[in-house]
XYZ file of C-alpha atoms in Angstrom:
117
model
C -34.175 58.381 36.964
C -33.252 56.105 39.832
C -34.192 52.470 40.154
C -37.448 51.280 41.751
C -36.548 50.185 45.284
C -39.711 48.052 45.612
C -38.770 46.122 42.479
C -35.204 45.788 43.785
C -36.615 44.308 47.001
C -38.654 41.774 44.993
C -35.542 40.686 43.091
C -33.465 40.609 46.288
C -36.053 38.453 48.088
C -36.374 36.041 45.178
C -32.626 35.580 44.781
C -32.178 35.110 48.536
C -34.309 31.953 48.296
C -31.959 30.310 45.764
C -29.490 27.993 47.511
C -25.813 27.900 46.618
C -25.412 31.225 44.852
C -23.295 34.217 45.789
C -25.168 37.500 45.303
C -23.559 40.914 45.130
C -25.365 44.175 44.450
C -23.687 47.025 42.591
C -25.168 50.428 41.852
C -23.922 51.648 38.496
C -25.284 54.435 36.300
C -28.581 54.641 38.241
C -29.073 50.887 37.798
C -28.934 48.246 40.513
C -26.968 45.285 39.178
C -27.534 41.918 40.840
C -24.396 39.911 40.246
C -24.659 36.170 40.798
C -21.439 34.224 41.233
C -19.441 37.215 40.010
C -21.440 37.814 36.817
C -24.197 40.249 35.894
C -27.469 38.350 36.126
C -30.369 40.807 36.310
C -30.642 44.540 36.935
C -33.286 46.990 38.040
C -33.304 50.041 35.789
C -35.962 52.585 36.675
C -39.138 50.535 36.931
C -37.878 47.914 34.467
C -36.021 44.662 34.808
C -32.920 44.462 32.649
C -32.266 40.836 31.757
C -29.093 39.024 30.721
C -30.010 35.819 28.914
C -28.942 33.350 26.257
C -28.829 35.389 23.021
C -30.350 32.443 21.123
C -33.626 33.205 22.953
C -33.842 36.833 21.752
C -36.602 36.224 19.214
C -38.678 34.166 21.670
C -38.419 36.875 24.332
C -39.298 39.652 21.905
C -42.808 38.158 21.779
C -43.323 38.528 25.557
C -45.425 41.304 27.095
C -43.300 44.194 28.328
C -40.284 43.379 26.125
C -38.145 46.340 25.119
C -35.045 46.043 22.964
C -31.799 47.123 24.578
C -29.857 49.420 22.285
C -26.203 50.385 22.545
C -24.946 53.017 20.106
C -28.100 52.520 18.030
C -27.699 48.741 17.657
C -29.623 45.929 19.307
C -27.607 44.444 22.160
C -28.078 40.676 21.883
C -28.592 38.723 25.100
C -29.945 41.717 26.992
C -33.344 43.395 27.100
C -35.627 45.421 29.292
C -38.953 44.146 30.577
C -41.326 46.891 31.616
C -43.839 46.369 34.456
C -46.523 45.069 32.054
C -44.360 42.005 31.534
C -43.974 40.971 35.167
C -47.285 41.890 36.815
C -47.926 38.218 37.566
C -45.591 36.413 39.963
C -45.326 33.568 37.434
C -43.941 35.954 34.788
C -41.587 37.643 37.271
C -40.184 34.246 38.256
C -39.899 33.175 34.603
C -37.658 36.146 33.806
C -35.457 35.752 36.868
C -35.092 32.015 36.274
C -34.171 32.710 32.650
C -31.337 34.966 33.858
C -30.223 32.481 36.512
C -30.048 29.643 33.961
C -27.876 31.691 31.612
C -25.719 32.868 34.497
C -24.508 29.285 34.957
C -22.830 29.298 31.516
C -22.256 33.028 30.907
C -18.721 34.307 30.776
C -17.529 36.824 33.332
C -16.662 40.311 32.180
C -12.976 40.870 31.704
C -11.446 42.633 34.662
C -9.859 45.967 33.864
C -6.235 46.286 34.722
C -5.471 48.883 37.316
C -2.230 50.783 37.054
């Protein structure tokens, strides 16, 4: 499955309106990763948004429409989740999720760079 280009355009357009951020797009594993200021912020995976957020908000987000747990090797991956299209039909909800990711991006740590030989 490839990512939804219309959803990617919505994310791209929203992020473009935010002043003072550096946005880079990376396609990885059939996902479009929107990196903000050098850190993963939000991704488009299929028709879903993949969010990176403050892990302390996991329980709160699990109550939202469209929430899907992100699993890695059978375990819940804290601070990340998927939101299916039911969760961001309304512009208000779409903006809520992107703003949630942008807020966490300000304090999130960058991934460690791999050493190249």
